[in-house]
Amino acid sequence: MSAFGKIRFDIARVQQLPTISVVITTAPGFQAQVAEIVRQLGGQVTGQSRTTTVLTANIPTRILNQLAALVQVSAVDLDTTFRTFQGIGLFPALEGPIEIRLDSTVFPSEVAEHIKSEDSVNRGFDGRGIRVAVVDTGIFPRGDIRVAARRSFVEGERAGENGHGTAVADMVQSIAPGADIIDIHVLDSLGVADFGTLVKGLEAAVLDEKADVVNMSWGSAIPFPPFQPIIQELRSKGVNLIAAAGNFVPGPFSIASPSDLPGVNS
């Protein structure tokens, strides 16, 4: 780390690159000011969190130390990609129920039936009155999945082209047939998204669509510090955050981010 320890990645990894994508955490009250400085230094602001002091930007690599040295900046992280996990891979955008293969052969109907055997379901709780946001690759517009609202943050792609989000929504509806499903399309057709796009989708799900439950069936194998304040703010609004632990072999970082964070159910 350098620039007073604010740069939380190895600069040697990027020094040969002309531009890099970064996540900047500012001191409270200085997000807009830092965004303007980024622009003045030749960078492009790609997103600003509505709940925290985080912003994302593409910047010339040469200004990295100059940016980190600002007193208004608390930390700079190299942006990373988050993705759906191998084992729930690419699915065609089928117009009928999707058959899902996990690490061992487990299908949605079997998963749903197992969960339905729990006492909560037997007592008649079917999700009625609960808004569940599926923050994923989008939900294919099939007639048998009831979607109460749709938001997309992926340009040039139809929701559900990957199939992963549709599969997740299928499981949600099988388990909680009375719930209102909110389609938040943030991952592209390859099942990949950057941090800034995820933040836009998560905040839209909670702030705009008033989700009670947010499902995040994706992650990164590497812990990502900027996610912590986002999770804290969303959790403080009473939202139940659910994330996939990942399909990694046991070992260091075997639990994916953000499922490794306090306040997230995994």
PDB file of C-alpha atoms in Angstrom:
ATOM      1  CA  MET A   1       0.000   0.000   0.000  1.00  0.00           C
ATOM      2  CA  SER A   2       1.057   3.617  -0.483  1.00  0.00           C
ATOM      3  CA  ALA A   3      -0.241   7.179  -0.343  1.00  0.00           C
ATOM      4  CA  PHE A   4      -0.451   6.991   3.444  1.00  0.00           C
ATOM      5  CA  GLY A   5      -1.747   3.425   3.315  1.00  0.00           C
ATOM      6  CA  LYS A   6      -4.958   4.379   1.546  1.00  0.00           C
ATOM      7  CA  ILE A   7      -4.342   2.344  -1.609  1.00  0.00           C
ATOM      8  CA  ARG A   8      -5.472  -1.158  -0.666  1.00  0.00           C
ATOM      9  CA  PHE A   9      -3.908  -3.113  -3.520  1.00  0.00           C
ATOM     10  CA  ASP A  10      -0.510  -3.722  -5.078  1.00  0.00           C
ATOM     11  CA  ILE A  11       0.261  -0.806  -7.382  1.00  0.00           C
ATOM     12  CA  ALA A  12       2.738  -2.972  -9.296  1.00  0.00           C
ATOM     13  CA  ARG A  13      -0.231  -4.887 -10.703  1.00  0.00           C
ATOM     14  CA  VAL A  14      -1.507  -1.841 -12.588  1.00  0.00           C
ATOM     15  CA  GLN A  15       1.407   0.551 -13.153  1.00  0.00           C
ATOM     16  CA  GLN A  16       1.769  -0.480 -16.802  1.00  0.00           C
ATOM     17  CA  LEU A  17      -1.922   0.130 -17.508  1.00  0.00           C
ATOM     18  CA  PRO A  18      -3.018   3.516 -18.896  1.00  0.00           C
ATOM     19  CA  THR A  19      -6.317   3.478 -17.002  1.00  0.00           C
ATOM     20  CA  ILE A  20      -7.809   1.500 -14.120  1.00  0.00           C
ATOM     21  CA  SER A  21     -11.226   1.104 -12.524  1.00  0.00           C
ATOM     22  CA  VAL A  22     -11.253   1.973  -8.845  1.00  0.00           C
ATOM     23  CA  VAL A  23     -13.614   2.186  -5.891  1.00  0.00           C
ATOM     24  CA  ILE A  24     -13.040   5.304  -3.807  1.00  0.00           C
ATOM     25  CA  THR A  25     -14.233   5.634  -0.224  1.00  0.00           C
ATOM     26  CA  THR A  26     -14.407   9.261   0.846  1.00  0.00           C
ATOM     27  CA  ALA A  27     -14.682  10.941   4.203  1.00  0.00           C
ATOM     28  CA  PRO A  28     -18.297  11.667   5.210  1.00  0.00           C
ATOM     29  CA  GLY A  29     -19.735  14.600   3.291  1.00  0.00           C
ATOM     30  CA  PHE A  30     -17.042  14.705   0.609  1.00  0.00           C
ATOM     31  CA  GLN A  31     -18.339  12.260  -2.017  1.00  0.00           C
ATOM     32  CA  ALA A  32     -19.507  14.969  -4.443  1.00  0.00           C
ATOM     33  CA  GLN A  33     -16.315  16.982  -3.997  1.00  0.00           C
ATOM     34  CA  VAL A  34     -14.066  13.991  -4.662  1.00  0.00           C
ATOM     35  CA  ALA A  35     -16.171  13.082  -7.700  1.00  0.00           C
ATOM     36  CA  GLU A  36     -15.558  16.542  -9.129  1.00  0.00           C
ATOM     37  CA  ILE A  37     -11.805  16.295  -8.439  1.00  0.00           C
ATOM     38  CA  VAL A  38     -11.729  12.947 -10.257  1.00  0.00           C
ATOM     39  CA  ARG A  39     -13.275  14.624 -13.294  1.00  0.00           C
ATOM     40  CA  GLN A  40     -10.846  17.541 -13.134  1.00  0.00           C
ATOM     41  CA  LEU A  41      -7.915  15.103 -13.068  1.00  0.00           C
ATOM     42  CA  GLY A  42      -9.153  13.410 -16.232  1.00  0.00           C
ATOM     43  CA  GLY A  43     -11.094  10.539 -14.704  1.00  0.00           C
ATOM     44  CA  GLN A  44     -14.661   9.393 -15.306  1.00  0.00           C
ATOM     45  CA  VAL A  45     -17.050   8.831 -12.408  1.00  0.00           C
ATOM     46  CA  THR A  46     -19.123   5.744 -13.188  1.00  0.00           C
ATOM     47  CA  GLY A  47     -21.263   5.579 -10.055  1.00  0.00           C
ATOM     48  CA  GLN A  48     -21.976   7.105  -6.659  1.00  0.00           C
ATOM     49  CA  SER A  49     -23.553   5.201  -3.787  1.00  0.00           C
ATOM     50  CA  ARG A  50     -26.760   6.673  -2.399  1.00  0.00           C
ATOM     51  CA  THR A  51     -26.277   5.135   1.048  1.00  0.00           C
ATOM     52  CA  THR A  52     -22.522   5.432   1.702  1.00  0.00           C
ATOM     53  CA  THR A  53     -19.540   7.602   0.769  1.00  0.00           C
ATOM     54  CA  VAL A  54     -18.367   5.161  -1.912  1.00  0.00           C
ATOM     55  CA  LEU A  55     -17.986   6.094  -5.571  1.00  0.00           C
ATOM     56  CA  THR A  56     -16.599   4.220  -8.586  1.00  0.00           C
ATOM     57  CA  ALA A  57     -14.455   5.690 -11.337  1.00  0.00           C
ATOM     58  CA  ASN A  58     -12.205   4.994 -14.294  1.00  0.00           C
ATOM     59  CA  ILE A  59      -9.010   6.982 -13.789  1.00  0.00           C
ATOM     60  CA  PRO A  60      -5.648   7.473 -15.512  1.00  0.00           C
ATOM     61  CA  THR A  61      -3.245   5.279 -13.549  1.00  0.00           C
ATOM     62  CA  ARG A  62      -0.810   8.183 -13.250  1.00  0.00           C
ATOM     63  CA  ILE A  63      -3.162  10.098 -10.897  1.00  0.00           C
ATOM     64  CA  LEU A  64      -3.641   7.206  -8.453  1.00  0.00           C
ATOM     65  CA  ASN A  65      -1.220   8.462  -5.794  1.00  0.00           C
ATOM     66  CA  GLN A  66      -2.394  12.041  -6.231  1.00  0.00           C
ATOM     67  CA  LEU A  67      -5.989  10.953  -5.680  1.00  0.00           C
ATOM     68  CA  ALA A  68      -5.186   8.807  -2.649  1.00  0.00           C
ATOM     69  CA  ALA A  69      -3.232  11.672  -1.070  1.00  0.00           C
ATOM     70  CA  LEU A  70      -6.348  13.841  -0.858  1.00  0.00           C
ATOM     71  CA  VAL A  71      -7.476  14.382   2.728  1.00  0.00           C
ATOM     72  CA  GLN A  72     -11.071  13.809   1.562  1.00  0.00           C
ATOM     73  CA  VAL A  73     -10.221  10.259   0.456  1.00  0.00           C
ATOM     74  CA  SER A  74     -10.237   7.438   3.011  1.00  0.00           C
ATOM     75  CA  ALA A  75      -9.357   4.475   0.768  1.00  0.00           C
ATOM     76  CA  VAL A  76      -8.900   3.419  -2.841  1.00  0.00           C
ATOM     77  CA  ASP A  77      -9.556  -0.163  -3.980  1.00  0.00           C
ATOM     78  CA  LEU A  78      -9.072  -1.734  -7.369  1.00  0.00           C
ATOM     79  CA  ASP A  79     -12.515  -2.633  -8.681  1.00  0.00           C
ATOM     80  CA  THR A  80     -13.180  -6.332  -9.027  1.00  0.00           C
ATOM     81  CA  THR A  81     -15.693  -8.530 -10.794  1.00  0.00           C
ATOM     82  CA  PHE A  82     -18.364 -10.566  -9.095  1.00  0.00           C
ATOM     83  CA  ARG A  83     -19.881 -13.572 -10.802  1.00  0.00           C
ATOM     84  CA  THR A  84     -22.304 -16.421 -10.510  1.00  0.00           C
ATOM     85  CA  PHE A  85     -20.622 -19.579  -9.291  1.00  0.00           C
ATOM     86  CA  GLN A  86     -19.617 -22.587 -11.345  1.00  0.00           C
ATOM     87  CA  GLY A  87     -22.209 -25.245 -10.727  1.00  0.00           C
ATOM     88  CA  ILE A  88     -25.052 -22.871 -11.516  1.00  0.00           C
ATOM     89  CA  GLY A  89     -23.607 -21.886 -14.860  1.00  0.00           C
ATOM     90  CA  LEU A  90     -25.083 -20.730 -18.112  1.00  0.00           C
ATOM     91  CA  PHE A  91     -28.674 -21.718 -18.682  1.00  0.00           C
ATOM     92  CA  PRO A  92     -30.635 -21.123 -21.866  1.00  0.00           C
ATOM     93  CA  ALA A  93     -33.475 -18.651 -21.521  1.00  0.00           C
ATOM     94  CA  LEU A  94     -36.048 -21.402 -21.482  1.00  0.00           C
ATOM     95  CA  GLU A  95     -39.723 -20.661 -21.601  1.00  0.00           C
ATOM     96  CA  GLY A  96     -40.505 -23.500 -19.214  1.00  0.00           C
ATOM     97  CA  PRO A  97     -39.262 -24.580 -15.765  1.00  0.00           C
ATOM     98  CA  ILE A  98     -35.478 -24.837 -15.634  1.00  0.00           C
ATOM     99  CA  GLU A  99     -33.654 -27.940 -14.469  1.00  0.00           C
ATOM    100  CA  ILE A 100     -30.718 -26.913 -12.277  1.00  0.00           C
ATOM    101  CA  ARG A 101     -27.658 -28.987 -11.595  1.00  0.00           C
ATOM    102  CA  LEU A 102     -25.633 -27.990  -8.555  1.00  0.00           C
ATOM    103  CA  ASP A 103     -22.390 -29.567  -7.308  1.00  0.00           C
ATOM    104  CA  SER A 104     -24.271 -32.777  -6.646  1.00  0.00           C
ATOM    105  CA  THR A 105     -27.372 -33.459  -8.661  1.00  0.00           C
ATOM    106  CA  VAL A 106     -29.965 -31.351  -6.877  1.00  0.00           C
ATOM    107  CA  PHE A 107     -32.892 -29.827  -8.688  1.00  0.00           C
ATOM    108  CA  PRO A 108     -35.145 -26.906  -7.722  1.00  0.00           C
ATOM    109  CA  SER A 109     -38.186 -29.050  -7.082  1.00  0.00           C
ATOM    110  CA  GLU A 110     -36.232 -31.239  -4.657  1.00  0.00           C
ATOM    111  CA  VAL A 111     -34.739 -28.204  -2.909  1.00  0.00           C
ATOM    112  CA  ALA A 112     -38.154 -26.592  -2.639  1.00  0.00           C
ATOM    113  CA  GLU A 113     -39.770 -29.747  -1.289  1.00  0.00           C
ATOM    114  CA  HIS A 114     -37.068 -30.081   1.354  1.00  0.00           C
ATOM    115  CA  ILE A 115     -37.554 -26.508   2.530  1.00  0.00           C
ATOM    116  CA  LYS A 116     -41.326 -26.837   2.388  1.00  0.00           C
ATOM    117  CA  SER A 117     -41.050 -29.659   4.897  1.00  0.00           C
ATOM    118  CA  GLU A 118     -39.820 -27.176   7.513  1.00  0.00           C
ATOM    119  CA  ASP A 119     -42.231 -26.027  10.223  1.00  0.00           C
ATOM    120  CA  SER A 120     -42.525 -22.446   8.937  1.00  0.00           C
ATOM    121  CA  VAL A 121     -44.018 -23.633   5.657  1.00  0.00           C
ATOM    122  CA  ASN A 122     -46.215 -26.184   7.368  1.00  0.00           C
ATOM    123  CA  ARG A 123     -47.671 -23.350   9.460  1.00  0.00           C
ATOM    124  CA  GLY A 124     -48.883 -21.703   6.295  1.00  0.00           C
ATOM    125  CA  PHE A 125     -46.203 -19.063   5.645  1.00  0.00           C
ATOM    126  CA  ASP A 126     -45.949 -18.816   1.867  1.00  0.00           C
ATOM    127  CA  GLY A 127     -44.233 -15.435   1.509  1.00  0.00           C
ATOM    128  CA  ARG A 128     -47.416 -13.457   1.006  1.00  0.00           C
ATOM    129  CA  GLY A 129     -46.774  -9.742   1.574  1.00  0.00           C
ATOM    130  CA  ILE A 130     -42.979 -10.160   1.271  1.00  0.00           C
ATOM    131  CA  ARG A 131     -41.014  -8.522  -1.541  1.00  0.00           C
ATOM    132  CA  VAL A 132     -38.015 -10.595  -2.635  1.00  0.00           C
ATOM    133  CA  ALA A 133     -35.427  -8.950  -4.878  1.00  0.00           C
ATOM    134  CA  VAL A 134     -33.512 -11.368  -7.103  1.00  0.00           C
ATOM    135  CA  VAL A 135     -30.352  -9.366  -7.824  1.00  0.00           C
ATOM    136  CA  ASP A 136     -28.896 -11.421 -10.621  1.00  0.00           C
ATOM    137  CA  THR A 137     -28.716 -11.905 -14.396  1.00  0.00           C
ATOM    138  CA  GLY A 138     -32.332 -10.920 -14.876  1.00  0.00           C
ATOM    139  CA  ILE A 139     -35.471 -13.028 -15.064  1.00  0.00           C
ATOM    140  CA  PHE A 140     -36.643 -14.253 -18.440  1.00  0.00           C
ATOM    141  CA  PRO A 141     -40.239 -13.072 -19.066  1.00  0.00           C
ATOM    142  CA  ARG A 142     -41.949 -16.412 -18.596  1.00  0.00           C
ATOM    143  CA  GLY A 143     -45.617 -16.578 -17.811  1.00  0.00           C
ATOM    144  CA  ASP A 144     -45.191 -18.944 -14.874  1.00  0.00           C
ATOM    145  CA  ILE A 145     -42.902 -16.615 -12.856  1.00  0.00           C
ATOM    146  CA  ARG A 146     -44.797 -13.687 -11.382  1.00  0.00           C
ATOM    147  CA  VAL A 147     -42.575 -10.595 -11.405  1.00  0.00           C
ATOM    148  CA  ALA A 148     -43.909  -7.559  -9.554  1.00  0.00           C
ATOM    149  CA  ALA A 149     -41.252  -5.106 -10.785  1.00  0.00           C
ATOM    150  CA  ARG A 150     -38.236  -5.038 -13.081  1.00  0.00           C
ATOM    151  CA  ARG A 151     -35.093  -2.890 -13.072  1.00  0.00           C
ATOM    152  CA  SER A 152     -32.103  -3.359 -15.381  1.00  0.00           C
ATOM    153  CA  PHE A 153     -28.609  -1.918 -15.028  1.00  0.00           C
ATOM    154  CA  VAL A 154     -27.087  -3.865 -17.928  1.00  0.00           C
ATOM    155  CA  GLU A 155     -27.165  -2.027 -21.226  1.00  0.00           C
ATOM    156  CA  GLY A 156     -27.842  -3.819 -24.483  1.00  0.00           C
ATOM    157  CA  GLU A 157     -28.912  -7.142 -23.015  1.00  0.00           C
ATOM    158  CA  ARG A 158     -32.286  -8.713 -22.478  1.00  0.00           C
ATOM    159  CA  ALA A 159     -33.023  -9.784 -18.921  1.00  0.00           C
ATOM    160  CA  GLY A 160     -32.611 -13.504 -18.426  1.00  0.00           C
ATOM    161  CA  GLU A 161     -30.266 -14.230 -21.346  1.00  0.00           C
ATOM    162  CA  ASN A 162     -27.897 -16.087 -19.007  1.00  0.00           C
ATOM    163  CA  GLY A 163     -30.646 -18.080 -17.274  1.00  0.00           C
ATOM    164  CA  HIS A 164     -29.129 -18.007 -13.782  1.00  0.00           C
ATOM    165  CA  GLY A 165     -31.474 -15.302 -12.475  1.00  0.00           C
ATOM    166  CA  THR A 166     -34.478 -17.124 -13.923  1.00  0.00           C
ATOM    167  CA  ALA A 167     -33.415 -20.299 -12.139  1.00  0.00           C
ATOM    168  CA  VAL A 168     -33.062 -18.466  -8.832  1.00  0.00           C
ATOM    169  CA  ALA A 169     -36.469 -16.819  -9.256  1.00  0.00           C
ATOM    170  CA  ASP A 170     -37.964 -20.229 -10.031  1.00  0.00           C
ATOM    171  CA  MET A 171     -36.674 -21.552  -6.709  1.00  0.00           C
ATOM    172  CA  VAL A 172     -37.893 -18.490  -4.802  1.00  0.00           C
ATOM    173  CA  GLN A 173     -41.395 -18.879  -6.224  1.00  0.00           C
ATOM    174  CA  SER A 174     -41.413 -22.625  -5.568  1.00  0.00           C
ATOM    175  CA  ILE A 175     -40.498 -22.051  -1.932  1.00  0.00           C
ATOM    176  CA  ALA A 176     -42.551 -18.873  -1.352  1.00  0.00           C
ATOM    177  CA  PRO A 177     -45.347 -18.848  -3.936  1.00  0.00           C
ATOM    178  CA  GLY A 178     -47.037 -15.854  -2.339  1.00  0.00           C
ATOM    179  CA  ALA A 179     -44.010 -13.539  -2.434  1.00  0.00           C
ATOM    180  CA  ASP A 180     -43.670 -10.608  -4.811  1.00  0.00           C
ATOM    181  CA  ILE A 181     -40.529 -11.139  -6.898  1.00  0.00           C
ATOM    182  CA  ILE A 182     -38.502  -8.095  -7.974  1.00  0.00           C
ATOM    183  CA  ASP A 183     -36.197  -8.576 -10.943  1.00  0.00           C
ATOM    184  CA  ILE A 184     -32.969  -6.594 -10.500  1.00  0.00           C
ATOM    185  CA  HIS A 185     -30.801  -7.201 -13.565  1.00  0.00           C
ATOM    186  CA  VAL A 186     -27.136  -6.440 -12.724  1.00  0.00           C
ATOM    187  CA  LEU A 187     -25.045  -9.353 -14.053  1.00  0.00           C
ATOM    188  CA  ASP A 188     -24.473  -9.681 -17.785  1.00  0.00           C
ATOM    189  CA  SER A 189     -25.024 -12.674 -20.052  1.00  0.00           C
ATOM    190  CA  LEU A 190     -21.750 -14.186 -18.795  1.00  0.00           C
ATOM    191  CA  GLY A 191     -22.891 -13.841 -15.184  1.00  0.00           C
ATOM    192  CA  VAL A 192     -20.427 -11.043 -14.403  1.00  0.00           C
ATOM    193  CA  ALA A 193     -20.765  -7.551 -12.894  1.00  0.00           C
ATOM    194  CA  ASP A 194     -18.486  -4.913 -11.436  1.00  0.00           C
ATOM    195  CA  PHE A 195     -18.936  -3.463  -7.974  1.00  0.00           C
ATOM    196  CA  GLY A 196     -20.530  -0.202  -9.122  1.00  0.00           C
ATOM    197  CA  THR A 197     -23.274  -1.969 -11.072  1.00  0.00           C
ATOM    198  CA  LEU A 198     -24.043  -4.209  -8.095  1.00  0.00           C
ATOM    199  CA  VAL A 199     -24.353  -1.204  -5.783  1.00  0.00           C
ATOM    200  CA  LYS A 200     -26.801   0.484  -8.154  1.00  0.00           C
ATOM    201  CA  GLY A 201     -28.928  -2.651  -8.246  1.00  0.00           C
ATOM    202  CA  LEU A 202     -28.823  -3.327  -4.507  1.00  0.00           C
ATOM    203  CA  GLU A 203     -29.730   0.241  -3.605  1.00  0.00           C
ATOM    204  CA  ALA A 204     -32.544   0.278  -6.170  1.00  0.00           C
ATOM    205  CA  ALA A 205     -33.921  -2.952  -4.704  1.00  0.00           C
ATOM    206  CA  VAL A 206     -34.018  -1.545  -1.177  1.00  0.00           C
ATOM    207  CA  LEU A 207     -34.541   2.198  -1.605  1.00  0.00           C
ATOM    208  CA  ASP A 208     -36.821   2.224  -4.650  1.00  0.00           C
ATOM    209  CA  GLU A 209     -38.510  -1.172  -4.781  1.00  0.00           C
ATOM    210  CA  LYS A 210     -38.769  -1.593  -0.973  1.00  0.00           C
ATOM    211  CA  ALA A 211     -37.515  -5.172  -0.941  1.00  0.00           C
ATOM    212  CA  ASP A 212     -37.835  -7.089   2.337  1.00  0.00           C
ATOM    213  CA  VAL A 213     -35.415  -9.790   1.194  1.00  0.00           C
ATOM    214  CA  VAL A 214     -32.463  -9.391  -1.178  1.00  0.00           C
ATOM    215  CA  ASN A 215     -30.999 -12.505  -2.784  1.00  0.00           C
ATOM    216  CA  MET A 216     -27.395 -12.383  -4.043  1.00  0.00           C
ATOM    217  CA  SER A 217     -26.453 -15.697  -5.669  1.00  0.00           C
ATOM    218  CA  TRP A 218     -23.009 -14.480  -6.756  1.00  0.00           C
ATOM    219  CA  GLY A 219     -19.780 -13.315  -5.217  1.00  0.00           C
ATOM    220  CA  SER A 220     -16.016 -12.952  -5.324  1.00  0.00           C
ATOM    221  CA  ALA A 221     -13.419 -15.348  -3.970  1.00  0.00           C
ATOM    222  CA  ILE A 222     -11.450 -12.377  -2.641  1.00  0.00           C
ATOM    223  CA  PRO A 223     -12.733 -10.257   0.282  1.00  0.00           C
ATOM    224  CA  PHE A 224     -13.705  -6.787  -0.922  1.00  0.00           C
ATOM    225  CA  PRO A 225     -13.648  -4.093   1.822  1.00  0.00           C
ATOM    226  CA  PRO A 226     -15.909  -1.516   0.087  1.00  0.00           C
ATOM    227  CA  PHE A 227     -18.828  -3.929   0.359  1.00  0.00           C
ATOM    228  CA  GLN A 228     -18.920  -3.700   4.152  1.00  0.00           C
ATOM    229  CA  PRO A 229     -20.441  -0.173   4.463  1.00  0.00           C
ATOM    230  CA  ILE A 230     -22.974  -0.951   1.732  1.00  0.00           C
ATOM    231  CA  ILE A 231     -24.096  -4.084   3.551  1.00  0.00           C
ATOM    232  CA  GLN A 232     -24.261  -2.241   6.879  1.00  0.00           C
ATOM    233  CA  GLU A 233     -26.468   0.506   5.457  1.00  0.00           C
ATOM    234  CA  LEU A 234     -28.854  -1.861   3.697  1.00  0.00           C
ATOM    235  CA  ARG A 235     -29.074  -4.111   6.751  1.00  0.00           C
ATOM    236  CA  SER A 236     -29.853  -1.095   8.951  1.00  0.00           C
ATOM    237  CA  LYS A 237     -33.051  -0.630   6.951  1.00  0.00           C
ATOM    238  CA  GLY A 238     -34.332  -3.988   8.161  1.00  0.00           C
ATOM    239  CA  VAL A 239     -33.659  -5.882   4.951  1.00  0.00           C
ATOM    240  CA  ASN A 240     -32.819  -9.591   5.078  1.00  0.00           C
ATOM    241  CA  LEU A 241     -29.685 -10.016   2.940  1.00  0.00           C
ATOM    242  CA  ILE A 242     -28.970 -13.501   1.583  1.00  0.00           C
ATOM    243  CA  ALA A 243     -25.826 -14.409  -0.347  1.00  0.00           C
ATOM    244  CA  ALA A 244     -24.314 -17.552  -1.828  1.00  0.00           C
ATOM    245  CA  ALA A 245     -21.329 -18.895   0.100  1.00  0.00           C
ATOM    246  CA  GLY A 246     -19.750 -20.073  -3.141  1.00  0.00           C
ATOM    247  CA  ASN A 247     -18.729 -23.401  -4.598  1.00  0.00           C
ATOM    248  CA  PHE A 248     -15.077 -23.150  -3.621  1.00  0.00           C
ATOM    249  CA  VAL A 249     -12.983 -25.943  -2.148  1.00  0.00           C
ATOM    250  CA  PRO A 250     -12.156 -25.551   1.578  1.00  0.00           C
ATOM    251  CA  GLY A 251      -9.238 -23.239   2.259  1.00  0.00           C
ATOM    252  CA  PRO A 252      -8.359 -19.536   2.575  1.00  0.00           C
ATOM    253  CA  PHE A 253     -11.097 -17.326   1.132  1.00  0.00           C
ATOM    254  CA  SER A 254     -13.308 -20.372   0.523  1.00  0.00           C
ATOM    255  CA  ILE A 255     -16.338 -18.327   1.641  1.00  0.00           C
ATOM    256  CA  ALA A 256     -17.251 -15.799  -1.028  1.00  0.00           C
ATOM    257  CA  SER A 257     -17.687 -12.069  -0.559  1.00  0.00           C
ATOM    258  CA  PRO A 258     -20.176 -10.575   0.351  1.00  0.00           C
ATOM    259  CA  SER A 259     -21.450 -13.733   2.091  1.00  0.00           C
ATOM    260  CA  ASP A 260     -18.480 -13.460   4.489  1.00  0.00           C
ATOM    261  CA  LEU A 261     -19.666 -10.125   5.886  1.00  0.00           C
ATOM    262  CA  PRO A 262     -21.562  -9.540   9.146  1.00  0.00           C
ATOM    263  CA  GLY A 263     -25.257  -8.971   8.488  1.00  0.00           C
ATOM    264  CA  VAL A 264     -25.412 -11.333   5.514  1.00  0.00           C
ATOM    265  CA  ASN A 265     -27.141 -14.708   5.757  1.00  0.00           C
ATOM    266  CA  SER A 266     -25.340 -17.405   3.822  1.00  0.00           C
TER     267      SER A 266
END
